[in-house]
Tab-separated table of C-alpha atoms in Angstrom:
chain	number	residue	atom	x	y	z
A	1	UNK	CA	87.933	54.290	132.582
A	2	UNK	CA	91.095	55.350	133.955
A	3	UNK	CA	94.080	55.707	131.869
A	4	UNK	CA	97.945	54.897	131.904
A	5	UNK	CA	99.992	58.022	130.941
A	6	UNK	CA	99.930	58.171	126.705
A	7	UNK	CA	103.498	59.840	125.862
A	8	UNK	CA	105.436	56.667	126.753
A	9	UNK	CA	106.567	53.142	125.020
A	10	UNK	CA	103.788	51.156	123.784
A	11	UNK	CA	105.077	48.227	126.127
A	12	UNK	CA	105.209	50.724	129.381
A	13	UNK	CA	101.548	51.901	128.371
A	14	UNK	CA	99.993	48.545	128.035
A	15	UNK	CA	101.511	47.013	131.807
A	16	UNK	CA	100.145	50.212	133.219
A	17	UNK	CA	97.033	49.827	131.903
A	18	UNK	CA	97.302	45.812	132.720
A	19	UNK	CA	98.078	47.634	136.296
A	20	UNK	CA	94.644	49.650	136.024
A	21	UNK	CA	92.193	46.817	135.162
A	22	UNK	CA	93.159	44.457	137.673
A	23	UNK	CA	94.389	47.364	140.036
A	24	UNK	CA	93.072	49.197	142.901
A	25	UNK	CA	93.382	53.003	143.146
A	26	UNK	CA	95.131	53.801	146.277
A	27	UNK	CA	95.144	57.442	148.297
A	28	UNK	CA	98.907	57.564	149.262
A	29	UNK	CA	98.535	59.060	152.272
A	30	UNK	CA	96.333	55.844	153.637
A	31	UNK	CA	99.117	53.118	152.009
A	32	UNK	CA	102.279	55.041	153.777
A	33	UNK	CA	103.461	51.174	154.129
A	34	UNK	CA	103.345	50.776	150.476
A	35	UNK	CA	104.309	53.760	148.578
A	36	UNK	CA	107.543	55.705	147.220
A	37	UNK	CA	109.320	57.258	144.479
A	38	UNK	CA	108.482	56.644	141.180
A	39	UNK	CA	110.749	56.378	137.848
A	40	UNK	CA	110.234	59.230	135.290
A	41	UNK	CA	109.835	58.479	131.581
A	42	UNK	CA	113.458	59.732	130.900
A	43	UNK	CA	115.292	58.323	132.735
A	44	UNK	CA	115.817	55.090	135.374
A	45	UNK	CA	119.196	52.687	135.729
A	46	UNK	CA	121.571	55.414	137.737
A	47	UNK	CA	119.409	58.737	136.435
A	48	UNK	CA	116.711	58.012	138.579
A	49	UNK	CA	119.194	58.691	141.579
A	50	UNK	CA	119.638	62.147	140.667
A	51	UNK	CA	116.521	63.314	139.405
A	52	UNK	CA	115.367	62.380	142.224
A	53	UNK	CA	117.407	64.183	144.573
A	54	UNK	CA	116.967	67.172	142.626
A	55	UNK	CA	113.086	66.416	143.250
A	56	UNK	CA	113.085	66.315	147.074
A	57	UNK	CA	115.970	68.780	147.200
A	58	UNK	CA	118.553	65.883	148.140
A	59	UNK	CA	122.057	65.131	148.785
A	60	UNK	CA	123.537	62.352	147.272
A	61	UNK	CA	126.396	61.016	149.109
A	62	UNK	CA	127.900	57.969	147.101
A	63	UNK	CA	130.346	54.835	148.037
A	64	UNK	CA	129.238	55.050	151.660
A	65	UNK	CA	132.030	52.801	153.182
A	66	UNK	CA	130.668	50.419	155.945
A	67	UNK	CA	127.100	51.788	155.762
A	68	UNK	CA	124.256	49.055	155.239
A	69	UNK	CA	120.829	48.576	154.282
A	70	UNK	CA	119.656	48.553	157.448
A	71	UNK	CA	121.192	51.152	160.557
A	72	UNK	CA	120.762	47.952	163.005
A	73	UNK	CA	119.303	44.047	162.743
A	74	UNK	CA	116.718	45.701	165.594
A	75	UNK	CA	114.834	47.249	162.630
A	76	UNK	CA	113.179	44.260	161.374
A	77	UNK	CA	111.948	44.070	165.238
A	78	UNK	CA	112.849	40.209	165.411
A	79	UNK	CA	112.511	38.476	168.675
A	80	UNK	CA	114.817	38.668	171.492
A	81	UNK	CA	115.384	34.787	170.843
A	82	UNK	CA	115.674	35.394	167.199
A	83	UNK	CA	118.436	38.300	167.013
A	84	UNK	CA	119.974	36.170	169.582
A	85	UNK	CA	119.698	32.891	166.817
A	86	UNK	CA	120.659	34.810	164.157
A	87	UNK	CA	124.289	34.633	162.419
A	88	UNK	CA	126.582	37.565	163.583
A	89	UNK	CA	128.265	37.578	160.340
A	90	UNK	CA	124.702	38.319	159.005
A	91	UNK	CA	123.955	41.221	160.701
A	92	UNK	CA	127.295	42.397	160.073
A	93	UNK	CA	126.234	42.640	156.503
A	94	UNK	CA	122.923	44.267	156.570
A	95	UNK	CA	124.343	46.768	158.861
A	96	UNK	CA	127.876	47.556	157.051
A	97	UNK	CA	126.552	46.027	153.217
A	98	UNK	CA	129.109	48.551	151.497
A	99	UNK	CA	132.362	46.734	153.181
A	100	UNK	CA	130.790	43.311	151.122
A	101	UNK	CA	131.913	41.820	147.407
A	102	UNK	CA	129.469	40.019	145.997
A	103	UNK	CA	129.895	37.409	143.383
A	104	UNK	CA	127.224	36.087	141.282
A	105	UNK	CA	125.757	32.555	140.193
A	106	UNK	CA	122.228	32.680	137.824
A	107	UNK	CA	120.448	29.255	137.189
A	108	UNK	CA	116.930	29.159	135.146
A	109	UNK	CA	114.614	27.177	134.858
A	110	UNK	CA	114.768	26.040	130.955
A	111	UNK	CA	110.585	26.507	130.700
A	112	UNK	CA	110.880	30.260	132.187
A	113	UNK	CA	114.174	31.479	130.011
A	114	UNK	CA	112.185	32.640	126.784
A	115	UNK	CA	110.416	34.704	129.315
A	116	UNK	CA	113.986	36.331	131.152
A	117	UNK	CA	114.729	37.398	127.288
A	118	UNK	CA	111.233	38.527	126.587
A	119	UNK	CA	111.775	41.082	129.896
A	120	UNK	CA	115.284	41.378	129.214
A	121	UNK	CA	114.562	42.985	125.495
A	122	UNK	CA	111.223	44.806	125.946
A	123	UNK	CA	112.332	46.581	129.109
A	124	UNK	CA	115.611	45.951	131.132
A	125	UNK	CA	117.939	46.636	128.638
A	126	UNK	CA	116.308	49.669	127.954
A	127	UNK	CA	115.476	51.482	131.213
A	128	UNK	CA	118.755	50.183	132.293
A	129	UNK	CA	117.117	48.526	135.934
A	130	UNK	CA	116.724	44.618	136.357
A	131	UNK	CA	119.692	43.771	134.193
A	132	UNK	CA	119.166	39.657	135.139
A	133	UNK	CA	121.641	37.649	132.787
A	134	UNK	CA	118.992	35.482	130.917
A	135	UNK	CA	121.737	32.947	130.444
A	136	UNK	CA	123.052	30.669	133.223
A	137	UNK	CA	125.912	31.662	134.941
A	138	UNK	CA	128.240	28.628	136.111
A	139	UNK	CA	131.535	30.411	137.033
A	140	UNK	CA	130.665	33.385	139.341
A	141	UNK	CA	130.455	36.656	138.503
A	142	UNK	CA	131.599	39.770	140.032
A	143	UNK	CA	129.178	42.316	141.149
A	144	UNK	CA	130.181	45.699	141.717
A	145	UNK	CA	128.463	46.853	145.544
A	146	UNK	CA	127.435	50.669	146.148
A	147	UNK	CA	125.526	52.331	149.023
A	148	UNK	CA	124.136	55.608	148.235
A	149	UNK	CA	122.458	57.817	150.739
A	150	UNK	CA	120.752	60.655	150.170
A	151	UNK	CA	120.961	63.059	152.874
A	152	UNK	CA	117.835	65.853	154.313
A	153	UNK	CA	119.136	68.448	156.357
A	154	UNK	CA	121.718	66.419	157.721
A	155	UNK	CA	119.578	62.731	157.894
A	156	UNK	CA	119.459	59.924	155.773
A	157	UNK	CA	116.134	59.753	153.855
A	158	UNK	CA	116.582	57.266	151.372
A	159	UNK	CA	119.180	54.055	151.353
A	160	UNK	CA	119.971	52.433	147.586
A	161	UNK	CA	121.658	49.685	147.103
A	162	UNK	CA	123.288	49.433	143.340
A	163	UNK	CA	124.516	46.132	142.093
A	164	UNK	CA	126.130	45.952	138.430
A	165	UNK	CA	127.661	43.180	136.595
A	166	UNK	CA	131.061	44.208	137.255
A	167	UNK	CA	132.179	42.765	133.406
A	168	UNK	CA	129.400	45.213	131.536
A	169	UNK	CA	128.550	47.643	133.997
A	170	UNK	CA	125.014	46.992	133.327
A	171	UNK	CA	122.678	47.870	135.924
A	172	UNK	CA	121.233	44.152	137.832
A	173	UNK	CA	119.681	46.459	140.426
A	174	UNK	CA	119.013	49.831	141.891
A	175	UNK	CA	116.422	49.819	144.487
A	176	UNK	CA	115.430	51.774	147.630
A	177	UNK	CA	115.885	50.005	150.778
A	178	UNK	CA	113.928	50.583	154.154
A	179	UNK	CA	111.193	48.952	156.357
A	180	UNK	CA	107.944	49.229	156.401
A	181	UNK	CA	104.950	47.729	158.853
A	182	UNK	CA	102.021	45.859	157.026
A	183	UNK	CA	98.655	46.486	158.333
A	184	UNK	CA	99.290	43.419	160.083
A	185	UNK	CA	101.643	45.104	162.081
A	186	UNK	CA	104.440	43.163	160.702
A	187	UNK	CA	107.898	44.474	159.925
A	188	UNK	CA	109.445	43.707	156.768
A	189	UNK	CA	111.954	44.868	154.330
A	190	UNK	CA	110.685	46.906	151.598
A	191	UNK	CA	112.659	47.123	148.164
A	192	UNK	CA	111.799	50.013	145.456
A	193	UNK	CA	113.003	49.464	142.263
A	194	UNK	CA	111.633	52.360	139.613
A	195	UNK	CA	109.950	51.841	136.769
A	196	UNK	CA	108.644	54.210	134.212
A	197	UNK	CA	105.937	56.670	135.830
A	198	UNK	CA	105.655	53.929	138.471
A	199	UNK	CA	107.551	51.202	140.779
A	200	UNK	CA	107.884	47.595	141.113
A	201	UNK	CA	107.702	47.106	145.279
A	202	UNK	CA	108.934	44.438	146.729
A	203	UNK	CA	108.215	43.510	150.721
A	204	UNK	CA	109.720	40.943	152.500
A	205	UNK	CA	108.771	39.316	155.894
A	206	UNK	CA	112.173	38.413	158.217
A	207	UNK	CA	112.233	35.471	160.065
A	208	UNK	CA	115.359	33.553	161.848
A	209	UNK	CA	116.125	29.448	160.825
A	210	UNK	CA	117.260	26.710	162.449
A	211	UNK	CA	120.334	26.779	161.144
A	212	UNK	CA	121.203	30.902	162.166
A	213	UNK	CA	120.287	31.860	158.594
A	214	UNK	CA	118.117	34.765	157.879
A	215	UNK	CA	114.942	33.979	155.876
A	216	UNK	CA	113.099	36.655	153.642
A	217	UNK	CA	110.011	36.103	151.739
A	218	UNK	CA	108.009	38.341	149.523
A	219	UNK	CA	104.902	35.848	149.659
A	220	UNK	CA	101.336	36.132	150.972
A	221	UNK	CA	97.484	36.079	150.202
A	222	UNK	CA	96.179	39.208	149.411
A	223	UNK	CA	96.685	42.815	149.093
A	224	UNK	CA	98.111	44.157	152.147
A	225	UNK	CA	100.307	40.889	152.962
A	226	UNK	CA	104.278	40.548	152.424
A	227	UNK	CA	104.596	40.115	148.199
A	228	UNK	CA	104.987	41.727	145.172
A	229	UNK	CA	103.410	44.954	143.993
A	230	UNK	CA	103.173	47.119	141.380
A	231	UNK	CA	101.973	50.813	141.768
A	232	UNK	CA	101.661	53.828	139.051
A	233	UNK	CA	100.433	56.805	138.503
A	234	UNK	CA	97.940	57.376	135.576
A	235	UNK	CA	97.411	60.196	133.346
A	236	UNK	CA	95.183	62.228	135.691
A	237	UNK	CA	97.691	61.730	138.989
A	238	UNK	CA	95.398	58.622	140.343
A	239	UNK	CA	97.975	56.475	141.847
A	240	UNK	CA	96.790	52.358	141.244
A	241	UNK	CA	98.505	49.508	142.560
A	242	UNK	CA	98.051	45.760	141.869
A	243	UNK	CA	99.568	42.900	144.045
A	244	UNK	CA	100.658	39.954	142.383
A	245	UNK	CA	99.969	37.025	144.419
A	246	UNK	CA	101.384	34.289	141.819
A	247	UNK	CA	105.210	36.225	142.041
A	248	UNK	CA	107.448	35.462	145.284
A	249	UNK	CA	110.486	35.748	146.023
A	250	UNK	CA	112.656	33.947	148.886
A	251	UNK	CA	116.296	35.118	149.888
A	252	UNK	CA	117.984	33.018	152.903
A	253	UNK	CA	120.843	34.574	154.110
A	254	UNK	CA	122.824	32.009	155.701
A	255	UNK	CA	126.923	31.423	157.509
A	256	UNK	CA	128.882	28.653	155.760
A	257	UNK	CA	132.326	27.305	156.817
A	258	UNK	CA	133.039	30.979	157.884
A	259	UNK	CA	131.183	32.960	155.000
A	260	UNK	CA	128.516	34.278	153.569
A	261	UNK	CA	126.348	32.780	150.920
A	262	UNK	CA	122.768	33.861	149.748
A	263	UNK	CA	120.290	32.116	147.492
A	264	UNK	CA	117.305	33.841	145.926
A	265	UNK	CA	114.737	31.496	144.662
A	266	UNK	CA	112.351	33.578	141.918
A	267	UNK	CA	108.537	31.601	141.776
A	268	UNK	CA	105.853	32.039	139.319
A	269	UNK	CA	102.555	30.081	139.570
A	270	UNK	CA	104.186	27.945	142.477
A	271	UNK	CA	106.568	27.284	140.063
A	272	UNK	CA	110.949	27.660	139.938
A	273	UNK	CA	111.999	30.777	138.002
A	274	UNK	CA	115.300	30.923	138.849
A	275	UNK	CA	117.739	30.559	141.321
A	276	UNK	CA	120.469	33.256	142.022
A	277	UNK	CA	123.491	32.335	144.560
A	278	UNK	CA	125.649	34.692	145.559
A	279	UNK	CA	128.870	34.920	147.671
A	280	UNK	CA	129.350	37.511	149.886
A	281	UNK	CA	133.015	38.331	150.508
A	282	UNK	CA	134.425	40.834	153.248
């Protein structure tokens, strides 16, 4: 039997080797679509940045004024019909995110909060990544909002996007941003955020709605579909990943009364997490 990497938290050890049992080991080279970097044991929150630019040999350029996640809305290769649907002030903020403010609105579900604080205490506060409030926020709260590229011989090779609570400085998220196509051939959105000796992936399928807004949903069937995954590498260098079919997520990015809100809806089992609203201010 395959085992997770044995120098490491208890807590770390045991969801790797959760990640192992239920797993599949993956050759990285065939799942192009699904992999990325990987969190070291030392070090995630805003560490992970530079070690690993020091890995690849990187440059990291910081506070990237009027840079976005994506380098155009043509990425997500929507529909002629849909890019022509879709909210201007939208793409405006995928493709210049940095120029944003964000403010920040958390609501749980009272069944799923001993779980938030569970999370919170065993591993966000720690690692310093996935810093959710596990209270509910009524009066927003200010997020700071930082692109960071890091740069290959002149091109851009990776794209994070770091949010903090403005008011702690704590660390809400620090992911990798890009696009990937499922073996469905479907473009989505694919979000890295590092974990110890592994990542939690996230991949989420674009669509356009009635109302202009733009719709993004980590949700599907099976391994290989838009969702939520989990990938590691074990003590030998096996890389495993496991997709988690009860987890989605849905963000609709929508125009109202000329600005920007957003509202994340968190699932588990079919069930409401929590919701997060945000305001997006230029």
């Amino acid at each position: 039997m395959s085992l997770a990497y044995r120098k490491q938290k208890f807590q770390d050890w045991f969801t790797q080797q959760w990640v192992i049992l239920w797993g599949r080991k993956i050759n990285p080279a065939e799942y192009f679509w699904l992999t990325g970097p990987f969190g070291e044991l030392n070090g995630i929150g805003e560490s992970f940045i530079y070690q690993l630019a020091q890995k690849e040999n990187l440059t990291v350029i910081r506070n990237c004024s009027s840079k976005g996640l994506l380098h155009s809305i043509s990425n997500l290769d929507l529909t002629e019909n849909e890019i022509k649907n879709l909210s201007r002030k939208v793409i405006d903020f995928y493709e210049r995110t940095a120029d944003y403010k964000l403010q920040l609105n958390v609501k749980w579900n009272p069944l799923f909060k001993p779980f938030g604080f569970f999370v919170s205490r065993l591993f966000s506060q720690r690692i310093n990544q996935l810093n959710i409030p596990t209270e509910n926020i009524q009066e927003s709260e200010n997020l700071t909002n930082e692109i960071i590229e890091l740069i290959s011989n002149g091109n851009v090779k990776y794209i994070i996007w770091l949010r903090k609570l403005q008011s702690t400085e704590k660390i809400i998220y620090s992911g990798i941003y890009s696009t990937c196509t499922l073996p469905s051939k479907t473009t989505c959105i694919k979000a890295i955020f590092p974990l110890p000796k592994g990542n939690a992936t996230v991949i989420l399928k674009p669509t356009v709605g009635n109302k202009n807004e733009l719709i993004l949903e980590s949700s599907g069937l099976k391994f290989g579909d838009a969702g939520f995954y989990f990938l590691l590498c074990d003590s030998k260098g096996n890389y495993w990943s496991q997709y988690v079919r009860s987890f989605t997520d849905k963000l609709v990015v929508s125009e109202e009364q000329e600005n920007l809100k957003a509202r994340q809806t968190l699932k588990l089992w079919n069930l409401k997490v929590a919701n997060f609203d945000y305001s997006i201010i230029k």
